[in-house]
Amino acid sequence: MRDITAPESARWRRFVDVFERTVSAAGYELVIPPLLEDIGVFTRLGEATDVVTKEMYDFVDKGERHVALRPEQTASICRSFVEHRPTTPFKAWYSGPNFRYEKPQRGRYRQFDQVGIEVLGSLDPYVDIEVIHLGWIFFKKLGLQQIELAVNSLGEPENRTAYVAALKSYFNDRLADLSPESQQTLEKNPLRVLDSKRPQDSDVIAGAPMINSFWSAEAAAHFDTVCNGLTSLGVPFSIDLKLVRGLDYYRGTTFEFRGGTLDSAQNALGGGGRYDGLVADLGGPDTPGVGFAIGLDRTLLACDDEGTFPSPPDAADVFVVDVGDGIDALLICAELRAAGIRTERSWDNRSMKAQMKAANRSGARFAVLIGEDERLAGIALLRDLRSDAEQVSVARTELQATLISRLSSLQGAE
Ligand code: HAM
């Protein structure tokens, strides 16, 4: 778990702002679920999922309730839907931290942030397309070029069941050729063997049966519409029939956004799909769902690698240098800050020279200088810290308006 300090923290806020703008333009509304839920909310993610069996931060609270820090937010959004029963289609977005007890490494942390969307209440493949497209345009807004989108379908629940049985028998026949780790995975979840990146497994996996031969006509038609929709929108993608995803609730469409600059073990920047049975599993009415989550920590690493989406500049607009008793700095700062001008000052009665040094270091464009003489004359000195330190005297009553106009003309010139 990490501290996110400035200027990185400002970048995190901006990341969420850009996401909010992207998805609220499509009618998604913010839901803020709690960090802690009854453990039952997450056990629905699947008994065969590492996220549930090995990685959850769970404990018994003082009221003897077995609770867990959320490892993801899809289940929380569905639980919230069951509790509040909003009208459908229900379109939600969220952001915030999740917790998984994983082995920490670059791009994999025990507390990590996600932004995401979920749509509950429609089976329409055009929802899948909208959801995937929103993820895609968000990555483009961050300036990322090396994003690969992989899509697949796990078919209808019966298709998936038949496929899992076929995989199990195929892998069991070749058990000795699989790595010991994959042999263990096979016991719990044959689908996840397809995820193995171990060289020893690659030949066996290459010959494994493929999900598309198990799709029903409806599942194939749904997937076809999704692929055609993405093509019509100009979203490049590849079909990856081995894309299974880590959580057990998926049915039908699944997809993953991969970053081209990251190690293959941590290159999934975001992913999602359909989970049409989850709301019913949580005690709600039979309600289909589709959505995705994007990992903030990992996506920002991809931004660093591609040299895009830098931290916003962190400079003051104005620095007040007060060589009197400090009361002028107090009042001027309050006045300018109330007008939305980012204003800083020094403390501890420092010398004029020390205060000017601090003003230059702050990155402020202007310094406002004031002392006993200026106060008596009802003026302040306004110094442009970049333009050869040009200095003018401004009536105190005009100071705010003058700064607003000087700063906005500078912004216009940028
Ligand atoms: P997920 O694939 O488990 O899906 O996580 C989504 C993204 O969260 C990953 O692609 C990755 O960027 C990030 N992430 C996951 N674990 C870590 C970690 N330990 N450290 C850093 N980043 C991490 C879900 O969570 C589903 N709820 C997505 C979804 C939404 N499906 C349907 N709707």
Coordinates of C-alpha atoms and ligand atoms in Angstrom, one line a residue:
M1 CA 0.0 0.0 0.0
R2 CA 1.4 3.3 -1.0
D3 CA 1.1 7.0 -0.3
I4 CA 0.2 9.0 -3.3
T5 CA 1.9 12.4 -2.8
A6 CA 2.0 15.6 -4.9
P7 CA 2.3 16.1 -7.8
E8 CA 1.1 12.5 -8.5
S9 CA -1.9 13.0 -6.3
A10 CA -3.1 15.8 -8.5
R11 CA -2.8 13.6 -11.5
W12 CA -5.0 11.0 -9.8
R13 CA -7.7 13.6 -9.3
R14 CA -7.5 14.6 -12.9
F15 CA -7.6 11.0 -14.1
V16 CA -11.0 10.6 -12.3
D17 CA -12.2 14.0 -13.6
V18 CA -11.5 12.9 -17.2
F19 CA -13.3 9.6 -16.5
E20 CA -16.2 11.4 -15.0
R21 CA -16.6 13.7 -18.0
T22 CA -16.3 10.7 -20.4
V23 CA -19.0 8.6 -18.8
S24 CA -21.4 11.3 -17.5
A25 CA -21.7 12.5 -21.1
A26 CA -23.2 9.1 -21.7
G27 CA -25.6 9.3 -18.8
Y28 CA -23.8 7.3 -16.1
E29 CA -24.4 8.4 -12.5
L30 CA -21.9 8.2 -9.6
V31 CA -22.4 5.5 -7.0
I32 CA -20.1 5.5 -3.9
P33 CA -20.3 2.1 -2.3
P34 CA -18.8 1.4 1.1
L35 CA -15.3 0.1 1.4
L36 CA -16.4 -2.7 3.7
E37 CA -19.2 -5.2 2.9
D38 CA -20.6 -8.4 4.3
I39 CA -18.3 -11.1 3.1
G40 CA -21.3 -12.8 1.4
V41 CA -21.3 -10.0 -1.2
F42 CA -17.9 -11.1 -2.5
T43 CA -18.1 -14.8 -2.1
R44 CA -20.5 -14.6 -5.0
L45 CA -17.5 -13.7 -7.2
G46 CA -16.7 -17.4 -7.2
E47 CA -15.3 -20.1 -4.9
A48 CA -12.7 -20.8 -7.6
T49 CA -11.4 -17.3 -7.7
D50 CA -8.1 -16.4 -6.1
V51 CA -9.5 -12.9 -5.4
V52 CA -12.0 -14.6 -3.1
T53 CA -10.2 -17.5 -1.6
K54 CA -6.7 -16.1 -1.2
E55 CA -6.7 -12.4 -1.5
M56 CA -9.5 -10.9 0.5
Y57 CA -8.9 -8.8 3.6
D58 CA -11.6 -10.2 5.7
F59 CA -12.2 -10.2 9.5
V60 CA -14.9 -10.5 12.1
D61 CA -16.0 -7.1 13.4
K62 CA -17.0 -6.2 17.0
G63 CA -20.6 -7.2 16.2
E64 CA -19.5 -10.7 15.2
R65 CA -20.2 -9.9 11.5
H66 CA -17.8 -11.5 8.9
V67 CA -16.9 -8.5 6.7
A68 CA -14.3 -7.8 4.0
L69 CA -12.6 -4.8 2.4
R70 CA -13.9 -4.8 -1.2
P71 CA -11.6 -6.5 -3.7
E72 CA -13.6 -4.9 -6.6
Q73 CA -16.8 -2.9 -6.9
T74 CA -19.0 -4.7 -9.4
A75 CA -20.5 -6.9 -6.6
S76 CA -21.0 -3.8 -4.4
I77 CA -22.8 -2.0 -7.2
C78 CA -25.1 -5.1 -7.7
R79 CA -25.7 -5.3 -4.0
S80 CA -26.6 -1.6 -3.9
F81 CA -28.9 -2.2 -6.9
V82 CA -30.7 -5.0 -5.0
E83 CA -31.1 -2.8 -2.0
H84 CA -32.3 0.4 -3.7
R85 CA -34.0 -1.1 -6.8
P86 CA -33.5 1.9 -9.1
T87 CA -35.3 1.9 -12.5
T88 CA -33.5 0.0 -15.2
P89 CA -31.4 0.4 -17.3
F90 CA -29.4 1.5 -14.3
K91 CA -26.1 3.1 -15.4
A92 CA -23.6 3.7 -12.7
W93 CA -20.0 4.8 -12.5
Y94 CA -17.6 4.6 -9.6
S95 CA -14.0 5.2 -8.5
G96 CA -12.0 4.4 -5.5
P97 CA -9.7 1.9 -3.7
N98 CA -9.9 -1.9 -3.6
F99 CA -7.9 -4.3 -1.6
R100 CA -6.3 -7.6 -2.7
Y101 CA -3.7 -9.5 -0.8
E102 CA -1.5 -10.1 -3.8
K103 CA 2.3 -10.2 -4.2
P104 CA 3.2 -6.6 -4.7
Q105 CA 5.3 -5.6 -7.7
R106 CA 5.3 -2.9 -10.4
G107 CA 1.7 -2.5 -11.4
R108 CA 0.3 -4.8 -8.7
Y109 CA -0.5 -3.4 -5.2
R110 CA -2.5 -4.5 -2.2
Q111 CA -4.5 -1.3 -2.3
F112 CA -5.2 -0.1 -5.8
D113 CA -7.7 2.3 -7.4
Q114 CA -10.2 1.6 -10.1
V115 CA -12.7 3.7 -12.1
G116 CA -15.5 1.8 -13.7
I117 CA -19.0 1.6 -15.1
E118 CA -21.8 -0.9 -14.8
V119 CA -25.1 -1.1 -16.7
L120 CA -27.8 -3.2 -15.1
G121 CA -31.1 -4.3 -16.8
S122 CA -30.4 -4.9 -20.5
L123 CA -29.3 -7.8 -22.6
D124 CA -29.0 -5.6 -25.7
P125 CA -25.5 -6.1 -27.3
Y126 CA -25.5 -2.4 -28.0
V127 CA -25.0 -1.9 -24.3
D128 CA -21.8 -4.1 -24.5
I129 CA -20.7 -1.9 -27.4
E130 CA -21.4 1.4 -25.6
V131 CA -19.5 0.1 -22.5
I132 CA -16.4 -1.1 -24.4
H133 CA -16.4 2.1 -26.5
L134 CA -16.5 4.3 -23.4
G135 CA -13.4 2.5 -22.1
W136 CA -11.7 2.9 -25.4
I137 CA -12.3 6.6 -25.7
F138 CA -11.2 7.2 -22.1
F139 CA -7.8 5.6 -22.9
K140 CA -7.6 7.8 -26.0
K141 CA -8.4 10.9 -23.9
L142 CA -5.4 10.0 -21.7
G143 CA -3.3 10.1 -24.8
L144 CA -2.4 6.4 -24.8
Q145 CA -1.6 5.0 -28.2
Q146 CA -0.5 1.5 -27.3
I147 CA -3.8 0.1 -26.1
E148 CA -4.8 -3.3 -27.4
L149 CA -8.4 -4.3 -27.0
A150 CA -9.1 -8.1 -26.8
V151 CA -12.7 -9.4 -26.9
N152 CA -14.3 -12.8 -26.4
S153 CA -17.5 -14.4 -25.4
L154 CA -18.0 -17.2 -22.8
G155 CA -21.3 -17.9 -24.4
E156 CA -24.5 -18.7 -22.5
P157 CA -24.2 -20.4 -19.1
E158 CA -24.8 -23.8 -20.7
N159 CA -22.2 -23.2 -23.3
R160 CA -19.7 -22.2 -20.7
T161 CA -20.5 -25.3 -18.6
A162 CA -20.1 -27.6 -21.6
Y163 CA -16.8 -25.8 -22.6
V164 CA -15.4 -26.1 -19.0
A165 CA -16.2 -29.9 -19.1
A166 CA -14.5 -30.3 -22.5
L167 CA -11.4 -28.3 -21.3
K168 CA -11.2 -30.4 -18.1
S169 CA -11.2 -33.6 -20.0
Y170 CA -8.7 -32.3 -22.6
F171 CA -6.3 -31.1 -19.9
N172 CA -6.7 -34.2 -17.8
D173 CA -5.7 -36.3 -20.7
R174 CA -2.5 -34.3 -21.0
L175 CA -1.9 -33.8 -17.2
A176 CA 1.7 -34.9 -17.3
D177 CA 2.6 -32.2 -19.9
L178 CA 1.2 -29.4 -17.8
S179 CA 3.3 -27.4 -15.3
P180 CA 2.6 -28.3 -11.6
E181 CA 1.0 -24.9 -11.1
S182 CA -1.4 -25.5 -14.0
Q183 CA -2.2 -28.9 -12.7
Q184 CA -3.4 -27.3 -9.5
T185 CA -5.3 -24.6 -11.3
L186 CA -7.1 -27.3 -13.3
E187 CA -8.5 -28.8 -10.1
K188 CA -10.1 -25.5 -9.2
N189 CA -10.9 -23.8 -12.5
P190 CA -10.0 -25.4 -15.9
L191 CA -10.7 -22.0 -17.7
R192 CA -7.9 -20.3 -15.8
V193 CA -5.4 -22.8 -17.2
L194 CA -5.8 -20.9 -20.5
D195 CA -4.3 -17.9 -18.7
S196 CA -1.0 -19.6 -17.9
K197 CA 2.0 -17.8 -19.4
R198 CA 4.4 -20.6 -18.5
P199 CA 6.3 -21.9 -21.5
Q200 CA 5.8 -25.5 -20.4
D201 CA 2.0 -25.1 -20.8
S202 CA 2.0 -23.3 -24.2
D203 CA 1.8 -26.3 -26.5
V204 CA -1.0 -28.0 -24.5
I205 CA -2.9 -24.7 -24.4
A206 CA -2.4 -24.2 -28.1
G207 CA -4.2 -27.5 -28.8
A208 CA -7.1 -26.9 -26.3
P209 CA -10.7 -26.8 -27.5
M210 CA -11.9 -23.3 -28.3
I211 CA -15.0 -21.7 -26.8
N212 CA -16.5 -20.6 -30.1
S213 CA -17.3 -24.2 -31.0
F214 CA -19.5 -24.2 -27.9
W215 CA -21.5 -21.0 -28.6
S216 CA -25.2 -21.3 -29.1
A217 CA -26.6 -19.5 -32.2
E218 CA -27.9 -16.7 -29.9
A219 CA -24.5 -16.3 -28.2
A220 CA -22.7 -16.2 -31.6
A221 CA -25.2 -13.6 -32.9
H222 CA -24.8 -11.5 -29.8
F223 CA -21.0 -11.6 -30.2
D224 CA -21.2 -10.8 -33.9
T225 CA -23.3 -7.7 -33.2
V226 CA -20.7 -6.6 -30.6
C227 CA -17.8 -7.0 -33.1
N228 CA -19.7 -5.3 -35.9
G229 CA -20.6 -2.4 -33.6
L230 CA -17.0 -1.9 -32.6
T231 CA -15.9 -2.0 -36.2
S232 CA -18.6 0.6 -37.1
L233 CA -17.2 2.9 -34.4
G234 CA -13.7 2.5 -35.7
V235 CA -12.5 0.8 -32.5
P236 CA -9.7 -1.6 -33.3
F237 CA -9.8 -5.0 -31.5
S238 CA -8.8 -8.6 -31.8
I239 CA -10.8 -11.6 -30.9
D240 CA -9.0 -13.6 -28.2
L241 CA -10.8 -16.9 -27.7
K242 CA -8.6 -17.7 -24.7
L243 CA -9.6 -14.6 -22.8
V244 CA -11.2 -15.9 -19.7
R245 CA -10.7 -13.1 -17.0
G246 CA -10.1 -13.7 -13.4
L247 CA -13.5 -13.5 -11.8
D248 CA -16.1 -16.2 -12.1
Y249 CA -19.3 -14.2 -12.7
Y250 CA -18.7 -13.6 -16.4
R251 CA -21.1 -14.8 -19.1
G252 CA -21.2 -13.8 -22.7
T253 CA -19.0 -10.9 -23.7
T254 CA -15.7 -10.5 -22.0
F255 CA -13.0 -8.0 -22.9
E256 CA -9.7 -6.6 -21.8
F257 CA -7.7 -3.4 -22.5
R258 CA -3.9 -4.2 -22.5
G259 CA -1.1 -1.8 -22.4
G260 CA 1.6 -2.3 -24.9
T261 CA 4.5 -1.1 -22.7
L262 CA 3.8 -3.2 -19.7
D263 CA 5.1 -6.7 -18.7
S264 CA 2.6 -9.4 -19.9
A265 CA 1.8 -10.4 -16.3
Q266 CA 0.6 -6.9 -15.5
N267 CA -0.5 -5.6 -18.9
A268 CA -4.2 -5.6 -18.3
L269 CA -5.1 -2.0 -17.7
G270 CA -8.8 -2.7 -17.5
G271 CA -11.3 -5.3 -18.3
G272 CA -14.9 -6.4 -17.9
G273 CA -17.8 -8.1 -19.5
R274 CA -21.3 -9.5 -18.9
Y275 CA -22.3 -10.9 -15.6
D276 CA -26.0 -11.6 -16.2
G277 CA -26.4 -13.9 -13.1
L278 CA -24.8 -11.8 -10.4
V279 CA -27.8 -9.6 -9.3
A280 CA -29.9 -12.8 -8.9
D281 CA -27.1 -14.5 -7.0
L282 CA -27.2 -11.5 -4.6
G283 CA -30.9 -12.0 -4.0
G284 CA -32.3 -9.6 -6.6
P285 CA -34.5 -10.1 -9.5
D286 CA -33.0 -11.7 -12.6
T287 CA -31.2 -8.7 -14.0
P288 CA -28.5 -8.8 -16.7
G289 CA -25.4 -6.6 -16.2
V290 CA -22.3 -5.5 -18.1
G291 CA -19.4 -3.2 -17.2
F292 CA -15.7 -2.7 -16.8
A293 CA -13.1 -1.5 -14.4
I294 CA -9.9 0.3 -15.2
G295 CA -6.9 0.2 -12.8
L296 CA -5.7 3.7 -12.1
D297 CA -2.3 2.8 -10.7
R298 CA -1.4 0.6 -13.7
T299 CA -2.8 2.9 -16.3
L300 CA -0.7 5.8 -15.0
L301 CA 2.4 3.6 -15.3
A302 CA 1.4 3.1 -19.0
C303 CA 1.0 6.9 -19.3
D304 CA 4.5 7.3 -17.9
D305 CA 5.9 4.8 -20.3
E306 CA 4.2 6.5 -23.2
G307 CA 5.1 10.0 -21.9
T308 CA 1.4 11.1 -21.9
F309 CA -1.0 12.6 -19.3
P310 CA 1.6 14.4 -17.1
S311 CA 0.9 15.8 -13.7
P312 CA -0.8 19.2 -13.9
P313 CA 1.5 22.1 -13.3
D314 CA 1.6 22.9 -9.6
A315 CA 2.4 26.6 -9.4
A316 CA 0.8 29.5 -7.6
D317 CA -0.6 32.4 -9.5
V318 CA 0.4 35.1 -7.0
F319 CA 2.8 35.3 -4.1
V320 CA 2.2 38.0 -1.5
V321 CA 5.4 39.6 -0.1
D322 CA 4.5 41.5 3.1
V323 CA 7.4 43.5 4.7
G324 CA 5.0 45.1 7.2
D325 CA 3.5 43.1 10.1
G326 CA 1.8 40.5 8.0
I327 CA -1.8 41.7 8.3
D328 CA -1.7 42.9 4.6
A329 CA -0.7 39.5 3.4
L330 CA -3.5 38.0 5.5
L331 CA -6.1 40.2 4.0
I332 CA -4.8 40.1 0.4
C333 CA -4.5 36.3 0.4
A334 CA -8.1 36.0 1.7
E335 CA -9.4 38.4 -0.9
L336 CA -7.5 36.9 -3.9
R337 CA -8.2 33.3 -2.9
A338 CA -11.9 34.0 -2.6
A339 CA -11.7 35.2 -6.2
G340 CA -10.2 31.9 -7.2
I341 CA -6.7 33.1 -7.7
R342 CA -4.1 30.7 -6.3
T343 CA -2.2 32.8 -3.8
E344 CA 0.6 31.9 -1.4
R345 CA 2.7 33.8 1.1
S346 CA 5.6 33.4 3.6
W347 CA 5.4 33.1 7.3
D348 CA 7.6 34.1 10.3
N349 CA 8.3 37.7 9.3
R350 CA 11.1 36.8 6.9
S351 CA 13.2 39.4 5.2
M352 CA 12.2 40.9 1.9
K353 CA 15.0 39.0 0.2
A354 CA 13.9 35.7 1.7
Q355 CA 10.3 36.3 0.7
M356 CA 11.3 37.2 -2.9
K357 CA 13.3 33.9 -3.0
A358 CA 10.2 32.0 -1.8
A359 CA 8.1 33.9 -4.4
N360 CA 10.4 32.8 -7.2
R361 CA 10.5 29.2 -6.0
S362 CA 6.7 29.0 -5.8
G363 CA 6.5 29.3 -9.6
A364 CA 4.0 32.2 -9.2
R365 CA 3.7 34.5 -12.1
F366 CA 3.2 37.6 -10.0
A367 CA 4.4 38.9 -6.7
V368 CA 2.3 41.5 -4.8
L369 CA 4.6 43.6 -2.6
I370 CA 3.3 45.6 0.3
G371 CA 4.8 47.3 3.3
E372 CA 4.1 50.2 5.6
D373 CA 4.4 52.9 2.9
E374 CA 2.2 51.1 0.4
R375 CA -0.4 50.5 3.0
L376 CA -0.5 54.2 3.9
A377 CA -0.8 55.2 0.3
G378 CA -3.5 52.6 -0.4
I379 CA -1.5 50.8 -3.0
A380 CA 0.4 47.6 -3.7
L381 CA 3.3 46.9 -6.0
L382 CA 2.6 44.3 -8.7
R383 CA 5.7 42.6 -10.0
D384 CA 5.7 40.2 -13.0
L385 CA 8.2 37.6 -12.0
R386 CA 9.0 36.5 -15.5
S387 CA 8.8 39.5 -17.7
D388 CA 12.1 41.1 -16.6
A389 CA 10.4 41.7 -13.2
E390 CA 8.3 44.6 -14.6
Q391 CA 6.7 46.3 -11.7
V392 CA 3.7 48.6 -11.5
S393 CA 1.8 50.3 -8.6
V394 CA -1.8 49.4 -8.3
A395 CA -4.5 50.9 -6.1
R396 CA -5.4 48.3 -3.3
T397 CA -9.0 48.5 -4.4
E398 CA -8.0 47.6 -8.0
L399 CA -5.6 44.8 -7.1
Q400 CA -8.0 41.9 -7.5
A401 CA -9.5 43.1 -10.8
T402 CA -6.0 43.8 -12.2
L403 CA -4.8 40.4 -11.3
I404 CA -7.8 38.6 -12.8
S405 CA -7.4 40.5 -16.1
R406 CA -3.6 40.0 -16.3
L407 CA -3.9 36.2 -15.5
S408 CA -6.7 35.6 -17.9
S409 CA -4.9 37.4 -20.7
L410 CA -1.9 35.2 -20.0
Q411 CA -4.1 32.1 -20.1
G412 CA -5.6 33.3 -23.4
A413 CA -2.0 33.7 -24.8
E414 CA -1.1 30.1 -23.9
Ligands
HAM1 P1 -10.2 -7.0 -12.7 O1 -9.7 -7.5 -14.0 O2 -10.0 -7.9 -11.5 O3 -11.8 -6.8 -12.9 O4 -9.6 -5.6 -12.4 C1 -9.7 -4.5 -13.3 C2 -8.4 -3.8 -13.4 O5 -8.0 -3.4 -12.1 C3 -7.2 -4.6 -13.9 O6 -7.2 -4.6 -15.3 C4 -6.0 -3.8 -13.3 O7 -5.8 -2.6 -14.1 C5 -6.6 -3.3 -12.0 N1 -6.1 -4.2 -10.9 C6 -6.6 -5.3 -10.5 N2 -5.9 -5.8 -9.4 C7 -4.9 -4.9 -9.2 C8 -3.8 -4.8 -8.3 N3 -3.6 -5.7 -7.4 N4 -2.9 -3.8 -8.4 C9 -3.1 -2.8 -9.3 N5 -4.2 -2.8 -10.2 C10 -5.0 -3.9 -10.2 C11 -12.6 -6.3 -12.0 O8 -12.3 -5.8 -10.9 C12 -14.0 -6.3 -12.4 N6 -14.9 -5.8 -11.3 C13 -14.2 -5.5 -13.7 C14 -15.7 -5.5 -14.1 C15 -16.5 -4.5 -14.0 N7 -16.3 -6.5 -14.8 C16 -17.5 -6.1 -15.0 N8 -17.7 -4.9 -14.5

